[in-house]
Coordinates of C-alpha atoms in Angstrom, one line a residue:
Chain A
X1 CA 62.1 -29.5 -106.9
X2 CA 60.8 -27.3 -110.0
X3 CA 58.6 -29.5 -111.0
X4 CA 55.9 -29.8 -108.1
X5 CA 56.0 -26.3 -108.2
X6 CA 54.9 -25.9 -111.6
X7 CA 52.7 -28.5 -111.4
X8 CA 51.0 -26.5 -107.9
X9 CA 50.9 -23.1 -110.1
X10 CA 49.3 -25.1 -113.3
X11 CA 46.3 -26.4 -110.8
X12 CA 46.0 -22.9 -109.2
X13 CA 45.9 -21.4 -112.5
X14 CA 43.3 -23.8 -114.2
X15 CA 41.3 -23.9 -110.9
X16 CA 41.2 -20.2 -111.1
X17 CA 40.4 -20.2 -114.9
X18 CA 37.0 -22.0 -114.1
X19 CA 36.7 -19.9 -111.0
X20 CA 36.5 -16.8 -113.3
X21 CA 33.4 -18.1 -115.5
X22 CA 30.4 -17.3 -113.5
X23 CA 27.2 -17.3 -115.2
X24 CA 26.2 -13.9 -114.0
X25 CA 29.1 -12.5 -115.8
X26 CA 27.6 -13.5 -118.8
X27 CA 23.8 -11.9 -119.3
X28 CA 23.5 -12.6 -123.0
X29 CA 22.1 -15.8 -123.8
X30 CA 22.9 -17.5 -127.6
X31 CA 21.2 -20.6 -129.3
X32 CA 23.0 -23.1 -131.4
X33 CA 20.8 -23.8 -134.1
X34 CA 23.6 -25.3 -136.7
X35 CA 27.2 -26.2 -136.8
X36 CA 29.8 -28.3 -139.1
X37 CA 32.5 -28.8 -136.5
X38 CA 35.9 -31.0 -136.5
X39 CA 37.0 -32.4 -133.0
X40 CA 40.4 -33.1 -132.5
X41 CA 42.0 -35.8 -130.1
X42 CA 44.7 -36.3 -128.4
X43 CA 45.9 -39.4 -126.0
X44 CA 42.7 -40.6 -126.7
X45 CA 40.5 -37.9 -125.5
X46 CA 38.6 -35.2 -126.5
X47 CA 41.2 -32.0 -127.1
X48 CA 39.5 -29.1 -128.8
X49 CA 37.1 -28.6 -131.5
X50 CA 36.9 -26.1 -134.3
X51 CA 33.7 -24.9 -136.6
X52 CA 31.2 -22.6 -138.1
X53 CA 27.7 -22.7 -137.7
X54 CA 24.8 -20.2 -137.1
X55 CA 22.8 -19.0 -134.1
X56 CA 20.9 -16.5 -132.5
X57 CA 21.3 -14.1 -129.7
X58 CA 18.8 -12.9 -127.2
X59 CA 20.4 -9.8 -125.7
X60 CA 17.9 -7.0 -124.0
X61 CA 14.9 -9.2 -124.7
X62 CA 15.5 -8.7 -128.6
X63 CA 16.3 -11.5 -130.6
X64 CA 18.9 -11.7 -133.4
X65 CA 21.0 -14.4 -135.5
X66 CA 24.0 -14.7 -136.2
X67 CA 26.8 -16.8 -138.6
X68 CA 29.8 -17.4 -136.0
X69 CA 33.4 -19.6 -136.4
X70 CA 35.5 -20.8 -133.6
X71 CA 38.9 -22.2 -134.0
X72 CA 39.6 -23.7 -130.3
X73 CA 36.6 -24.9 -128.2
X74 CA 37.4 -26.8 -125.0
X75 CA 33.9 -29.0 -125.7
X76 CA 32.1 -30.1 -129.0
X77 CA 29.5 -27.3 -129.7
X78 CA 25.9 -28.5 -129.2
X79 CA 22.9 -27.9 -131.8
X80 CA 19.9 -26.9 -129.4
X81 CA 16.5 -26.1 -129.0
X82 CA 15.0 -23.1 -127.5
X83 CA 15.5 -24.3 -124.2
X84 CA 18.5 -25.1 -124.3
X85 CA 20.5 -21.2 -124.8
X86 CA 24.4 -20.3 -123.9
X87 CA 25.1 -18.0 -121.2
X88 CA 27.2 -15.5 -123.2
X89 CA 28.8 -11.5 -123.7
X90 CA 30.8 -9.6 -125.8
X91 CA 34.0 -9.5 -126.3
X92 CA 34.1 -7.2 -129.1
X93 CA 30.7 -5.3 -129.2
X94 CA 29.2 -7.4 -133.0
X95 CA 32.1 -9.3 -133.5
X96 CA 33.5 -11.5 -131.0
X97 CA 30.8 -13.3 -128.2
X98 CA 32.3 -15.4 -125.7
X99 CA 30.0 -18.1 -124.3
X100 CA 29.6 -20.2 -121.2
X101 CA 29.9 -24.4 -121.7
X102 CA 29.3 -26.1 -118.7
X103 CA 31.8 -28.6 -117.6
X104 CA 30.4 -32.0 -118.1
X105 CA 30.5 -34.2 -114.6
X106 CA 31.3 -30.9 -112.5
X107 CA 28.9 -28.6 -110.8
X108 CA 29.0 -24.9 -111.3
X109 CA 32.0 -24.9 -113.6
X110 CA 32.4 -23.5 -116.8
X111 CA 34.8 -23.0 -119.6
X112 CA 34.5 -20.5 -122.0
X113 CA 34.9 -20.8 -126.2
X114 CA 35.0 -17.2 -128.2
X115 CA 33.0 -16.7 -131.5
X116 CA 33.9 -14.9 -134.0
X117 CA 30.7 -13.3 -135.7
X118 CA 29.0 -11.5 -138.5
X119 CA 25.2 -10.6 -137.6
X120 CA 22.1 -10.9 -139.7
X121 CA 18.9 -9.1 -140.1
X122 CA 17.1 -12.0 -139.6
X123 CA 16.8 -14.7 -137.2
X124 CA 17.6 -18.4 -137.6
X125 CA 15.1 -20.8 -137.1
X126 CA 14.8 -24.8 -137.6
X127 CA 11.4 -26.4 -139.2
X128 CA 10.9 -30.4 -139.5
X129 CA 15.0 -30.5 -139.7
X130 CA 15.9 -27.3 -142.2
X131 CA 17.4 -24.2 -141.4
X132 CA 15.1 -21.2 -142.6
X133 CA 15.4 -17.3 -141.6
X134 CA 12.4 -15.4 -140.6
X135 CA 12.4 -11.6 -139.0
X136 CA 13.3 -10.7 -135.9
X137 CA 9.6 -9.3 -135.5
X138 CA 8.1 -12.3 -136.3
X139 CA 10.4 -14.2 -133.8
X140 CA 9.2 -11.7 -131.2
X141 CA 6.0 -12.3 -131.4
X142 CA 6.7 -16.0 -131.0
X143 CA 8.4 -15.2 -128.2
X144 CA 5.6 -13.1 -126.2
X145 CA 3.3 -16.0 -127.6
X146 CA 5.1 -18.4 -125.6
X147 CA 6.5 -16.1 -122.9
X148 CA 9.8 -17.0 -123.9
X149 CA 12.8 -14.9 -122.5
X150 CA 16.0 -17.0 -121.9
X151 CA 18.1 -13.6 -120.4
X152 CA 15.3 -13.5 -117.5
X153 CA 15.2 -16.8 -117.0
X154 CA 11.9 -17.7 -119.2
X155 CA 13.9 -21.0 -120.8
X156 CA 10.3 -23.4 -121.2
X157 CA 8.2 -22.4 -123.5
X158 CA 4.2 -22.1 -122.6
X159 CA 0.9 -22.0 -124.7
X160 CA 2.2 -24.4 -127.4
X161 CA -0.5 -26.6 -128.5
X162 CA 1.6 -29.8 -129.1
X163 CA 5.5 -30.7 -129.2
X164 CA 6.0 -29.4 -133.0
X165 CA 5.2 -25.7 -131.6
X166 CA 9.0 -25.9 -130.4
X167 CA 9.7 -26.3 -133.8
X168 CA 8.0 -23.0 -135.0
Chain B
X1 CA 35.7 -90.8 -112.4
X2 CA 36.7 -88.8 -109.5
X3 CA 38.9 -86.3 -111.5
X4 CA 35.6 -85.2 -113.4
X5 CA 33.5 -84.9 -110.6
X6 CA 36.2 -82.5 -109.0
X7 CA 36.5 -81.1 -112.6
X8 CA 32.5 -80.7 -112.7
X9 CA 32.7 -79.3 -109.0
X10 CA 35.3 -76.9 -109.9
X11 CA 33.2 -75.7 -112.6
X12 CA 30.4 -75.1 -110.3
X13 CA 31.8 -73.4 -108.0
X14 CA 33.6 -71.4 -110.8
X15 CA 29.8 -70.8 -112.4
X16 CA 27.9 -69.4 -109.3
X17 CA 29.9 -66.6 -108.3
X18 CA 29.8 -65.2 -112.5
X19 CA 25.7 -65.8 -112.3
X20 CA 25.5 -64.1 -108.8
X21 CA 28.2 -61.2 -110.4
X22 CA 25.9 -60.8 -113.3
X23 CA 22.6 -61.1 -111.7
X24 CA 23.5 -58.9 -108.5
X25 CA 25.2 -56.0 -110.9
X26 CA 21.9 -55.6 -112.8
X27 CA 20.2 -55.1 -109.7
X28 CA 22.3 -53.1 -108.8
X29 CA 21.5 -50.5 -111.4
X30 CA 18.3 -49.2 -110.9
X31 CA 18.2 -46.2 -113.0
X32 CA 17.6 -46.7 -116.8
X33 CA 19.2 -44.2 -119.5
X34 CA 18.4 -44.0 -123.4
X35 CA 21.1 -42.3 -125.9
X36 CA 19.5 -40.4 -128.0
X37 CA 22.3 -38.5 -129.5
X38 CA 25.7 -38.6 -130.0
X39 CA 29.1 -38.2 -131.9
X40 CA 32.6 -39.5 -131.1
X41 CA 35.4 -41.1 -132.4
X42 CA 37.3 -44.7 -131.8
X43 CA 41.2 -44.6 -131.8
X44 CA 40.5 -48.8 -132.2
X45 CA 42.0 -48.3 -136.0
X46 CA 44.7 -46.0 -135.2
X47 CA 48.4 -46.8 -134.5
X48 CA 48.7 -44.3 -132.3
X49 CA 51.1 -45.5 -129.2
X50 CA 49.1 -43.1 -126.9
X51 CA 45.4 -44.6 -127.5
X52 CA 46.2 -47.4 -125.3
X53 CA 43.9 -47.8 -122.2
X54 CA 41.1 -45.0 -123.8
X55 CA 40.0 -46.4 -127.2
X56 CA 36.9 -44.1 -127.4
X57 CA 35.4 -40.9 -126.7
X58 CA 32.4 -39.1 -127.6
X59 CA 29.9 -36.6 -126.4
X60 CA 25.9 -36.3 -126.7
X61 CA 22.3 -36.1 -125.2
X62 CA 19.9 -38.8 -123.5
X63 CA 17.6 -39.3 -121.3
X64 CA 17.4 -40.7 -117.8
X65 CA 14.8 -42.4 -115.8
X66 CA 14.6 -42.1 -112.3
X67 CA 11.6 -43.5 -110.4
X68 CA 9.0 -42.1 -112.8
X69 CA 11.0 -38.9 -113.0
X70 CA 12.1 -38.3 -116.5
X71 CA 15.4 -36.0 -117.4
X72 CA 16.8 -35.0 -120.1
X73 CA 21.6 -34.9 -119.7
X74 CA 24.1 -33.5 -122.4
X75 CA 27.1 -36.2 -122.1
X76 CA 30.6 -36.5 -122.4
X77 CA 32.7 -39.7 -121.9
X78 CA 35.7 -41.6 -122.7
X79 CA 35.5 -46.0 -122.6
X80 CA 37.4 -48.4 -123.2
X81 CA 34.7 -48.5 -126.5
X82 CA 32.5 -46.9 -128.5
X83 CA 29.0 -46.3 -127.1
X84 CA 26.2 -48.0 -128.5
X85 CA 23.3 -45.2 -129.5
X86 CA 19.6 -47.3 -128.2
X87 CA 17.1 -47.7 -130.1
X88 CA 13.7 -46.9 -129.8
X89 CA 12.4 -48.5 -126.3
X90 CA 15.8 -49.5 -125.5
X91 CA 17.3 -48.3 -122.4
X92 CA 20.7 -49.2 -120.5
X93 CA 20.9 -49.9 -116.4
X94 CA 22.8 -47.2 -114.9
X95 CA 23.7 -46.0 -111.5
X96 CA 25.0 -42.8 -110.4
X97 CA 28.8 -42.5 -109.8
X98 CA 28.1 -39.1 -108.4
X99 CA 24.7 -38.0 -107.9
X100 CA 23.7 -35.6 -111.0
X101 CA 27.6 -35.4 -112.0
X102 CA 28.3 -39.2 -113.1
X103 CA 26.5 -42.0 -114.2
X104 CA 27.9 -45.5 -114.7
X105 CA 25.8 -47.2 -117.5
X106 CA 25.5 -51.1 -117.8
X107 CA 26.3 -52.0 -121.2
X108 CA 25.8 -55.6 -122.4
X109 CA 27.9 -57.1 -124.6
X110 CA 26.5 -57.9 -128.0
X111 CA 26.0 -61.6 -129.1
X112 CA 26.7 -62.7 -125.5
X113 CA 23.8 -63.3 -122.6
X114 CA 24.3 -61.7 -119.0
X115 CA 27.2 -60.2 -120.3
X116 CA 28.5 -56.4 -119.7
X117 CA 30.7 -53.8 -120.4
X118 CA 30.4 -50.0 -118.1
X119 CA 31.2 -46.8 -119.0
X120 CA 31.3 -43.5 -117.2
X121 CA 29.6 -40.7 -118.2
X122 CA 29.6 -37.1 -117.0
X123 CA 26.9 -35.3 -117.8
X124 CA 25.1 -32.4 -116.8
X125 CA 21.2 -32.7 -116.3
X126 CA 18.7 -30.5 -118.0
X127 CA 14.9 -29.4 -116.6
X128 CA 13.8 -30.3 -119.8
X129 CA 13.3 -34.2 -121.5
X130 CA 14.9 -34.5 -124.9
X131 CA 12.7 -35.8 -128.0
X132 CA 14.0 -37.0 -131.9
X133 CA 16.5 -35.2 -133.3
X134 CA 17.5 -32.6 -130.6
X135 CA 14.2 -31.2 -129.7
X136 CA 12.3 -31.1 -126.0
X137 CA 9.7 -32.1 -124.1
X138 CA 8.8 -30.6 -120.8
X139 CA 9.0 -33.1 -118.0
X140 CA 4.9 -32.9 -117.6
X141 CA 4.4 -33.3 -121.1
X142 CA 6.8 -36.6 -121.2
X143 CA 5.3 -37.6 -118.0
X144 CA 1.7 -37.7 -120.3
X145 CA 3.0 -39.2 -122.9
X146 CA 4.6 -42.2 -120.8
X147 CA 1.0 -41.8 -118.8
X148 CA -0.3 -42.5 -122.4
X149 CA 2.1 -45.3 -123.6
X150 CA 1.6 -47.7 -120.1
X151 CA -2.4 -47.3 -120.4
X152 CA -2.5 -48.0 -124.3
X153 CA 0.2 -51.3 -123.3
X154 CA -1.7 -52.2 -120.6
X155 CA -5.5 -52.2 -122.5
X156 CA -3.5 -54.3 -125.5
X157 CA -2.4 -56.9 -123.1
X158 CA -6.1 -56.9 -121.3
X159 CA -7.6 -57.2 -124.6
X160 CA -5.0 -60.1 -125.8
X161 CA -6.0 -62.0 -122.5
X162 CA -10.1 -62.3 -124.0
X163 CA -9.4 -65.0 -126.0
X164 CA -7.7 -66.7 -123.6
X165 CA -10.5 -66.4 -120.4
X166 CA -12.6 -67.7 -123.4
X167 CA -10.7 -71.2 -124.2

């Protein structure tokens, strides 16, 4: 009799956990540019991964990177270009940013995973495979160059003269 | 004499319903998909009691083809095995499961003609194509580039046809 009832409260509660994860909760957005990651399994399906990598966050039009851990991620992380940024926000003002991973097969659900991190002066940046660090000026100016501003919704990138330019 | 005709009959019979299976399944998978990307892991080598029934899982990025419409999908799946990454100009037949959600990709089976496996993917589409090693392409710029490749193919085989009309 216990049992269904569980069962009915789990659903609710997991329902109402993806429920919770809107994107406009999370303004920030945050770019995956590296990651060593371990995924665990369990019955033969994906159960939780854990890592470290390093990333960059685009919060009030001002771009800044990042090294970040996680120990329990409902999805693998992603290594992504420009175009591809997180939806996330703070949990703990430069320490902790949660982001926003779509659920794979599902619209308009998320989950969330929480990064622990430690910012840098500098911004990370990936050239023909390498990670580099330039300044955050420099990455500005990029980003007015190709009118790139993934908070407002300025994701593709314009003016680049051929398909390395995403690479800058 | 009259057992192997029956025999021969029975095989026949047995044959035309596989060819129609296999011929009437790739048609019935208009889309095409490449896998560009990916990581996962088989549970194939494992002793674990609980693999049974989901041998392989694994996530990643690809590309679909839809009409002339080119998208770029993250992806996430879990198959009875491991799947194959294409190679360059290689695409799988695929059909949605649930428009933009799920996609059911044809697999064939290696070494064996007309021969498939599926597997379901969910993925989530992108507004952007993806190019080697994790970068992008705008859809425009891909659809140039695929302008560029079926012009270049095409004046190849016009110009392989000269000595031909010649003979």
């Amino acid at each position: 009799m216990k049992r269904p009832l569980v069962f009915a409260a789990l659903v609710l509660l997991s329902t109402s956990a993806f429920a919770a994860n809107r994107p406009e909760d999370f303004p920030l957005r945050v770019q995956i540019v590296a990651r060593a990651e371990r995924t665990h399994v369990h019955n033969g399906s994906f159960d939780f991964s854990h890592g470290t990598g390093q990333a960059n966050l685009f919060e009030n039009s001002e771009p800044s990177g990042f090294d970040f851990s996680y120990s329990t991620c409902p999805q693998p992380m992603n290594i992504a270009g420009p175009s591809e940024t997180m939806n996330a926000r703070w949990k703990k003002k430069g320490e902790e940013l949660t982001v926003l991973m779509p659920v794979l097969g599902k619209a308009d659900k998320y989950q969330t995973c929480d990064l622990k991190v430690l910012p840098r002066q500098s911004v990370y940046v990936r050239s023909h495979g390498n990670l580099r660090t330039i300044p955050p000026a420099q990455m500005k100016a990029w980003m007015q160059r190709h009118d790139f501003d993934p908070e407002h919704g300025k994701n593709t990138l314009k003016n680049l003269k051929n398909r390395d330019g995403a690479d800058e | 004499m009259n057992k192997s005709i029956s025999s021969f009959a029975a095989l026949f019979l047995l044959a035309i319903p596989s060819a129609l299976f296999a011929a009437e399944r790739s048609q019935d998978y208009p889309l095409r998909v490449s896998i560009l990307g990916k990581h996962g892991r088989s549970n194939s080598n494992t002793m674990c009691p609980y693999s049974v029934g989901a041998d392989a899982w694994g996530s990643g990025y690809g590309n679909l083809l839809q009409g002339d419409e080119p998208r770029g999908f993250r992806f996430a799946y879990t198959c009875s095995s491991k799947l194959p990454k294409t190679n360059r100009n290689v695409t799988y037949a695929a059909r949605w499961k649930k428009p933009e959600l799920q996609l059911t990709l044809l697999i064939p089976v290696e070494g064996k003609k007309d021969k498939f496996w599926t597997c379901d993917l969910d993925i989530r589409l992108k507004k952007f194509v993806f190019d080697k090693e994790n970068t992008t392409l705008s859809v425009p710029e891909m659809k140039r580039r695929m302008h560029k490749q079926t012009e270049a193919a095409n004046s190849v085989s016009q110009t392989s046809e000269i000595p031909g009309d010649k003979q």
